[in-house]
């Protein structure tokens, strides 16, 4: 076995171990509140959130779940909140891509934690950007009261959801809500601010105040069904539009309603007949280096994702630490901006470190991004970046200006942008490569991703020096062993914050995916984006 083959085997083993760990986590998350809570749902003749989605989407179609790891390792003092208590994602219903939002009543009765609100808002944002119909499967006890101060009043809290309901309605984006369990207080506005509302008889209920609060507030004794059950809200108040006998009929009716919707004006992205990639997608496992530390050729990764022989490289011999190429993914025309991790030599004989953005590569990328906007070509960013080059030579060469040019181009880009964080995504490199703050339509991470202001070792050493200076100022002088222990402790804490799970739990990325799924996510992402016409591109002041 050659050295290269040995390294590839090690890379593949390392990636498969990471994927195995990820899938174990997902298996646990998929149980929501646990098997006992699932049994209680079934005992009430209710399907679970995931079972409802399975019946709602077209058979043999994919559900691209978004935010599986939301709230991961958070709210432990309250027993945790798997997937933030709500399942969201893009699914195909009667042949049409839709955003689906389903409360998971097995998790704290579907109560809203702060991350639940953030996840719902992200789902609405994706629906609005791509003009996707949005389906709400409502089954929630409302705001989680012990944390009400972190979910109720601010711009990105609970109330913003209803504001988005109104905005989507005004923009003609269809919203259908199914009341399949409790729907209480402020949460009652979500289904009724949707275009149409269904309610399931015997299990669905909707009211501004439940029986206990009504008793406390006005002294009236009333049961839940009389106050806001299916018959009351469908035949007396007229609040809901359809009374359904059970979950199955309700979901079937939603499919029927979606099948009769008209279509939107299309964006007009170019699509040809799809061709399989040159290399197998599974080759990604052996190409990407274990630990992300060693150089590799980005072209090898791209050949596992894009259609065979579809890449046309832009300024191939210039700014080599960023690869820019026109290509096709599943037939869709795309512009690719990818960090090249190879160590390259310039014509002047200088060595450039792979994964670092230099002035020439920033300038090249900015111009390429502007070209893609001129041609209405969606952009795909493949992150493995440690940041912009620093030092006297770079500063004298105007790295800040060239970096600002690239950030400006990304900021003002109006074509759909898709970010794949394969490896490092550090500092301003994250911004230039279209991190979450720069409005990617979707931002996805491989299990090898690391997102932080800088690398773990560098950050730990900086933080340790700060702590040592503080200790010395107080007359403390730690010995070498204590310094090593301190460095180890700081490094461990910082590394935990750079992991893809830390990012995904806070929705800095939409999902952690198996690398072999990258092509599918990009393709469906562009199909979704095709529903929304692209605004005219204005590059701003840094266009040259």
XYZ file of C-alpha atoms in Angstrom:
544
model
C 0.000 0.000 0.000
C 1.413 3.397 -0.987
C 1.662 6.326 1.417
C -1.154 8.076 -0.447
C -3.437 5.029 -0.214
C -2.675 4.704 3.494
C -3.593 8.360 4.082
C -6.789 7.980 2.078
C -7.816 4.956 4.154
C -7.098 6.875 7.357
C -9.126 9.821 6.069
C -12.055 7.545 5.194
C -11.977 5.803 8.582
C -11.872 9.146 10.395
C -14.819 10.529 8.416
C -16.890 7.387 8.928
C -16.262 7.553 12.684
C -17.498 11.148 12.705
C -20.583 10.167 10.685
C -21.300 7.241 12.997
C -21.171 9.566 16.000
C -23.437 12.046 14.204
C -25.996 9.369 13.328
C -26.099 8.114 16.922
C -26.911 11.630 18.037
C -29.595 11.957 15.369
C -31.169 8.631 16.391
C -31.530 9.922 19.928
C -32.849 13.307 18.791
C -35.434 11.622 16.545
C -37.088 10.095 19.619
C -37.985 13.561 20.858
C -39.167 13.300 24.437
C -38.579 9.530 24.429
C -40.455 6.308 23.723
C -42.778 6.798 26.690
C -43.974 10.178 25.432
C -44.409 8.745 21.932
C -46.622 5.976 23.361
C -48.749 8.603 25.124
C -49.219 10.423 21.804
C -50.396 7.213 20.150
C -52.731 6.490 23.070
C -54.492 9.787 22.274
C -54.902 8.690 18.629
C -52.287 11.259 17.636
C -49.350 10.760 15.318
C -45.969 12.134 16.352
C -44.540 15.152 14.534
C -42.190 12.986 12.472
C -44.973 10.513 11.624
C -47.145 13.403 10.470
C -44.399 14.664 8.177
C -43.857 11.173 6.758
C -47.533 10.979 5.803
C -47.644 14.546 4.491
C -44.764 14.399 2.018
C -44.786 12.440 -1.238
C -43.873 8.784 -0.878
C -40.270 7.902 -1.756
C -39.277 11.582 -1.558
C -36.665 13.175 0.681
C -37.382 15.403 3.660
C -34.429 17.767 4.053
C -34.580 18.443 7.755
C -33.283 21.809 8.926
C -32.134 22.377 12.498
C -31.963 18.766 13.701
C -29.316 19.794 16.224
C -31.040 23.009 17.339
C -30.750 23.347 21.137
C -28.374 20.366 21.263
C -26.782 20.209 24.735
C -28.785 23.273 25.783
C -31.474 23.677 28.471
C -30.100 20.711 30.409
C -31.427 22.197 33.657
C -34.922 21.623 32.233
C -34.197 18.140 30.922
C -33.096 19.235 27.452
C -35.090 20.147 24.364
C -34.326 17.786 21.436
C -34.458 19.549 18.054
C -35.771 22.581 19.990
C -39.159 20.836 20.232
C -40.093 21.506 16.613
C -39.312 19.693 13.351
C -38.632 21.903 10.318
C -37.489 21.193 6.794
C -38.171 21.180 3.070
C -40.373 18.409 1.703
C -42.217 17.668 -1.520
C -46.021 17.708 -1.179
C -48.089 16.800 -4.254
C -44.941 17.373 -6.302
C -44.293 20.850 -4.863
C -41.477 21.885 -2.525
C -42.851 23.236 0.746
C -41.471 24.330 4.090
C -42.903 22.210 6.910
C -43.002 23.231 10.587
C -44.276 20.589 13.028
C -44.407 21.023 16.803
C -43.137 17.967 18.686
C -45.602 17.477 21.533
C -43.389 14.753 23.057
C -40.929 17.500 24.089
C -42.384 19.517 26.977
C -45.850 19.312 25.333
C -44.442 21.247 22.380
C -43.629 24.290 24.522
C -41.609 27.105 22.980
C -38.040 27.569 24.236
C -35.889 30.458 22.948
C -34.296 28.196 20.320
C -37.772 27.002 19.277
C -38.605 30.567 18.332
C -35.305 31.045 16.492
C -35.813 27.814 14.561
C -39.363 28.787 13.545
C -38.134 32.175 12.369
C -35.398 30.529 10.289
C -38.002 28.257 8.668
C -40.147 31.285 7.841
C -37.104 33.138 6.506
C -36.296 30.286 4.116
C -39.946 30.159 3.011
C -40.019 33.920 2.366
C -36.681 34.028 0.503
C -37.699 31.163 -1.777
C -41.462 31.812 -1.922
C -42.175 28.319 -0.635
C -45.648 27.432 0.671
C -45.351 26.800 4.416
C -47.302 24.145 6.290
C -47.657 24.418 10.087
C -48.599 21.285 12.023
C -49.524 22.874 15.338
C -49.433 20.956 18.622
C -48.012 23.179 21.341
C -48.646 24.237 24.922
C -47.266 27.715 24.150
C -44.317 29.612 25.620
C -42.124 27.752 28.133
C -42.913 30.025 31.067
C -39.665 29.623 33.067
C -37.847 31.241 30.111
C -40.556 33.669 28.965
C -38.203 36.659 29.217
C -35.983 35.104 26.518
C -38.768 34.262 24.065
C -41.487 36.899 24.372
C -40.741 40.574 23.616
C -37.708 41.112 21.363
C -37.425 41.492 17.592
C -36.296 37.907 17.056
C -38.673 36.406 19.640
C -42.114 34.812 19.527
C -44.048 37.848 18.240
C -41.904 38.101 15.110
C -43.465 34.842 13.909
C -46.914 36.442 13.652
C -45.422 39.484 11.940
C -43.936 37.091 9.379
C -47.347 35.428 8.970
C -48.744 38.801 7.932
C -45.821 39.635 5.622
C -46.008 36.274 3.838
C -49.735 36.719 3.393
C -49.200 40.134 1.793
C -46.559 38.639 -0.540
C -48.862 35.837 -1.658
C -46.868 33.010 -0.096
C -49.415 30.294 0.834
C -49.657 29.289 4.503
C -51.708 26.339 5.712
C -52.019 25.469 9.404
C -53.342 22.264 10.916
C -54.352 22.394 14.583
C -53.546 18.848 15.654
C -53.278 19.380 19.404
C -53.145 22.286 21.817
C -52.908 25.807 20.451
C -52.924 28.294 23.293
C -52.642 32.037 23.989
C -50.332 33.957 21.631
C -49.671 30.733 19.729
C -53.307 30.767 18.618
C -52.528 33.622 16.258
C -50.132 31.567 14.094
C -52.742 29.219 12.550
C -55.398 31.887 12.274
C -53.015 34.337 10.586
C -52.365 31.618 8.016
C -54.470 31.514 4.862
C -56.369 28.374 5.820
C -56.697 26.423 9.066
C -57.725 22.822 9.695
C -58.544 21.367 13.111
C -58.638 17.721 14.211
C -61.741 16.669 16.120
C -61.163 15.378 19.650
C -57.485 16.374 19.870
C -57.227 19.853 18.370
C -58.133 22.925 20.395
C -57.468 26.634 20.022
C -58.165 29.509 22.404
C -56.536 32.629 23.792
C -56.948 31.346 27.357
C -57.445 27.772 28.516
C -60.061 26.595 31.030
C -57.826 27.172 34.085
C -56.975 30.737 33.086
C -60.610 31.493 32.202
C -61.604 30.312 35.675
C -58.912 32.446 37.304
C -59.646 35.516 35.183
C -63.460 35.671 35.058
C -64.646 32.797 37.266
C -66.243 30.841 34.426
C -66.208 27.025 34.496
C -65.802 25.569 31.011
C -64.230 22.453 29.531
C -61.588 22.539 26.803
C -63.782 21.161 24.027
C -66.616 23.628 24.640
C -64.191 26.525 24.928
C -62.192 25.926 21.770
C -62.534 22.421 20.348
C -63.073 21.486 16.717
C -66.870 21.833 16.718
C -66.773 25.184 18.514
C -64.157 26.733 16.243
C -65.506 25.262 12.996
C -69.282 25.562 13.489
C -69.849 28.298 16.064
C -66.981 30.814 15.864
C -65.952 30.043 12.274
C -62.316 30.534 13.278
C -61.139 27.385 11.457
C -61.995 26.342 7.915
C -61.988 22.534 7.971
C -62.969 20.055 10.695
C -61.062 16.803 10.339
C -61.931 13.461 12.009
C -58.312 12.378 12.545
C -54.659 13.155 11.792
C -54.570 11.010 8.665
C -57.536 12.762 7.027
C -56.129 16.144 7.996
C -52.789 15.425 6.322
C -54.492 14.032 3.223
C -56.581 17.221 2.970
C -53.457 19.380 3.165
C -51.960 17.403 0.278
C -55.129 18.035 -1.701
C -55.032 21.780 -0.970
C -51.380 22.027 -2.038
C -52.076 20.098 -5.262
C -54.474 22.840 -6.371
C -52.102 25.796 -5.844
C -50.895 27.878 -8.756
C -47.220 28.522 -9.467
C -45.040 31.623 -9.100
C -42.936 33.485 -11.616
C -39.643 31.616 -11.968
C -36.173 33.067 -11.409
C -34.913 31.611 -14.682
C -31.763 29.826 -13.573
C -30.034 27.781 -16.250
C -30.469 24.012 -16.061
C -29.256 21.376 -18.508
C -29.620 17.625 -18.444
C -27.908 16.328 -15.331
C -24.762 14.220 -15.555
C -23.256 12.149 -12.751
C -20.035 13.492 -11.182
C -16.658 12.297 -12.455
C -15.922 10.658 -9.100
C -18.118 8.785 -6.639
C -19.548 10.950 -3.866
C -18.101 8.525 -1.305
C -14.599 9.537 -2.454
C -15.139 12.693 -0.394
C -14.458 10.557 2.681
C -10.940 9.621 1.554
C -10.048 12.991 0.014
C -10.804 15.229 2.999
C -7.864 14.903 5.423
C -8.242 13.524 8.936
C -8.357 16.442 11.349
C -8.446 18.868 8.410
C -4.749 19.605 8.910
C -3.068 18.404 5.718
C -3.139 20.026 2.261
C -5.422 18.605 -0.432
C -6.576 19.579 -3.910
C -9.987 21.248 -3.823
C -10.594 20.156 -7.414
C -10.702 16.554 -6.175
C -13.550 17.442 -3.799
C -15.453 19.302 -6.486
C -15.222 16.362 -8.908
C -17.313 14.356 -6.394
C -20.046 17.027 -6.349
C -20.377 18.689 -9.762
C -21.518 17.181 -13.050
C -18.701 15.481 -14.960
C -16.575 17.756 -17.165
C -18.709 20.795 -16.314
C -16.059 22.937 -14.582
C -14.645 26.024 -16.283
C -12.024 27.650 -14.044
C -11.946 31.435 -13.716
C -8.457 33.052 -13.525
C -7.001 29.593 -12.930
C -3.401 30.765 -12.632
C -4.120 33.806 -10.447
C -5.063 34.012 -6.766
C -4.615 30.282 -6.387
C -5.684 29.974 -2.719
C -9.284 30.444 -3.874
C -10.711 28.316 -6.665
C -13.439 29.966 -8.731
C -15.249 27.928 -11.354
C -18.441 27.779 -13.357
C -19.949 24.309 -13.150
C -23.198 22.359 -12.994
C -24.707 20.549 -10.040
C -27.450 18.097 -10.982
C -27.803 20.083 -14.187
C -28.080 23.483 -12.483
C -25.569 26.145 -13.523
C -23.574 27.344 -10.489
C -20.598 29.521 -9.666
C -18.251 27.917 -7.143
C -16.008 29.807 -4.722
C -13.861 27.317 -2.811
C -10.835 27.664 -0.557
C -7.905 25.760 -2.044
C -5.920 24.031 0.698
C -2.859 23.288 -1.405
C 0.362 25.213 -0.744
C 0.936 27.091 -3.988
C 3.786 29.004 -5.585
C 3.227 32.366 -7.279
C 4.996 33.507 -10.453
C 7.293 35.555 -8.205
C 8.394 32.348 -6.513
C 6.588 33.137 -3.238
C 4.795 30.395 -1.346
C 1.168 30.893 -0.353
C -0.451 28.826 2.394
C -3.552 26.886 1.447
C -6.775 27.954 3.150
C -5.559 31.548 3.602
C -7.100 34.395 1.599
C -4.461 36.654 0.000
C -5.038 39.952 -1.802
C -4.981 38.369 -5.243
C -7.416 35.589 -4.313
C -9.802 38.071 -2.635
C -9.736 40.286 -5.726
C -10.357 37.291 -7.990
C -13.256 36.013 -5.897
C -14.900 39.443 -5.732
C -14.816 39.799 -9.506
C -16.133 36.277 -10.000
C -19.034 36.875 -7.590
C -19.974 40.016 -9.509
C -19.837 38.100 -12.792
C -22.185 35.420 -11.438
C -24.632 38.134 -10.393
C -24.491 39.677 -13.855
C -25.284 36.289 -15.401
C -27.898 35.232 -12.821
C -25.897 32.186 -11.719
C -26.389 30.870 -8.125
C -23.250 30.762 -5.979
C -21.863 27.862 -3.956
C -19.207 28.584 -1.306
C -17.074 25.698 -0.043
C -15.388 26.742 3.214
C -12.005 25.592 4.444
C -10.490 28.923 5.394
C -8.244 30.026 8.248
C -8.703 33.731 7.475
C -6.983 36.538 5.569
C -3.199 36.744 5.339
C -1.583 38.975 7.972
C 1.834 40.616 8.319
C 3.725 43.597 6.926
C 3.810 42.445 3.308
C 0.048 41.821 3.256
C -0.812 45.098 4.992
C 1.411 47.078 2.618
C -0.224 45.266 -0.289
C -3.699 46.418 0.804
C -5.165 43.177 2.172
C -7.837 45.140 4.055
C -9.001 46.843 0.856
C -9.064 43.619 -1.155
C -10.745 41.729 1.681
C -13.355 44.485 1.962
C -13.962 44.195 -1.779
C -14.762 40.498 -1.437
C -16.980 41.025 1.614
C -18.774 43.800 -0.270
C -19.407 41.559 -3.270
C -20.809 38.795 -1.029
C -22.960 41.281 0.906
C -24.562 42.818 -2.176
C -24.922 39.583 -4.135
C -28.566 38.990 -5.024
C -28.370 35.547 -6.626
C -29.039 32.634 -4.235
C -25.985 31.704 -2.172
C -25.318 28.282 -0.640
C -22.540 27.747 1.890
C -20.944 24.391 2.661
C -18.579 24.449 5.657
C -16.341 21.472 4.943
C -13.436 22.330 7.237
C -12.251 25.519 8.920
C -14.306 28.698 8.780
C -12.355 31.194 10.860
C -12.569 34.921 11.466
C -13.202 37.284 8.570
C -12.714 34.289 6.274
C -16.137 33.106 7.433
C -17.615 36.450 6.399
C -15.915 36.579 2.996
C -17.028 33.010 2.259
C -20.688 33.819 2.994
C -21.126 32.779 6.615
C -24.525 32.929 8.303
C -24.419 36.719 8.633
C -24.371 37.085 4.832
C -27.750 35.529 4.065
C -26.985 32.206 2.413
C -30.222 30.524 1.342
C -28.835 27.443 3.126
C -25.673 26.997 5.172
C -24.618 23.406 5.806
C -21.723 21.831 7.686
C -19.875 18.570 7.327
C -18.993 16.762 10.581
C -15.425 18.042 9.996
C -16.459 21.716 10.197
C -14.971 24.191 12.667
C -16.418 27.691 13.067
C -14.691 30.283 15.259
C -12.923 33.636 15.283
C -9.586 31.798 14.999
C -8.069 28.326 15.336
C -8.145 26.588 18.706
C -4.407 26.539 19.374
C -3.875 30.189 18.476
C -6.905 31.326 20.468
C -5.930 29.233 23.499
C -2.414 30.704 23.535
C -3.777 34.253 23.291
C -6.303 33.624 26.068
C -3.635 31.997 28.237
C -1.300 34.971 27.831
C -4.108 37.281 28.937
C -4.787 35.135 32.011
C -1.078 34.870 32.862
C -0.669 38.643 32.620
C -3.629 39.097 34.947
C -2.214 36.585 37.447
C 1.231 38.189 37.368
C -0.327 41.602 37.997
C -1.787 40.107 41.176
C 1.591 38.767 42.258
C 0.889 35.184 41.180
C 3.500 33.298 39.175
C 2.232 29.896 38.000
C 4.898 27.257 37.370
C 5.353 25.466 34.043
C 3.055 22.554 34.997
C 0.236 24.900 36.004
C 0.679 26.835 32.765
C 0.362 23.616 30.774
C -2.768 22.637 32.721
C -4.233 26.082 32.129
C -3.498 25.885 28.393
C -5.064 22.426 28.176
C -8.196 23.617 29.980
C -8.575 26.700 27.786
C -7.954 24.690 24.600
C -10.583 22.100 25.531
C -13.188 24.794 26.218
C -12.420 26.685 23.022
C -12.358 23.541 20.871
C -15.807 22.535 22.154
C -17.114 25.893 20.935
C -15.660 25.408 17.447
C -17.396 22.066 16.842
C -20.178 21.792 14.239
C -22.577 20.687 16.996
C -22.024 23.884 18.957
C -22.737 25.866 15.772
C -25.760 23.765 14.790
C -27.289 23.906 18.267
C -27.398 27.710 17.919
C -28.452 27.597 14.238
C -25.245 29.210 12.975
C -25.581 26.447 10.387
C -28.870 24.990 9.185
C -27.822 21.357 9.347
C -24.864 19.011 9.699
C -24.886 16.697 6.707
C -23.145 13.629 5.389
C -20.740 14.971 2.703
C -22.245 12.603 0.101
C -25.528 14.535 0.461
C -23.936 17.856 -0.550
C -24.971 17.601 -4.205
C -28.612 16.794 -3.317
C -28.878 19.725 -0.884
C -27.471 22.186 -3.432
C -29.774 20.913 -6.179
C -32.951 21.073 -4.086
C -31.844 24.428 -2.675
C -31.620 25.892 -6.182
C -34.946 24.298 -7.146
C -36.508 26.044 -4.154
C -34.807 29.334 -5.029
C -36.172 29.101 -8.586
C -39.553 30.208 -7.129
C -38.288 33.708 -6.303
C -37.193 36.208 -9.000
C -33.714 37.680 -8.427
C -33.353 41.388 -7.657
C -31.055 43.560 -9.764
C -27.437 43.425 -8.594
C -25.788 46.647 -7.390
C -22.147 46.062 -6.431
C -21.845 49.226 -4.349
C -18.771 51.421 -4.063
C -16.056 48.732 -4.298
C -16.799 47.498 -7.799
C -13.274 47.809 -9.256
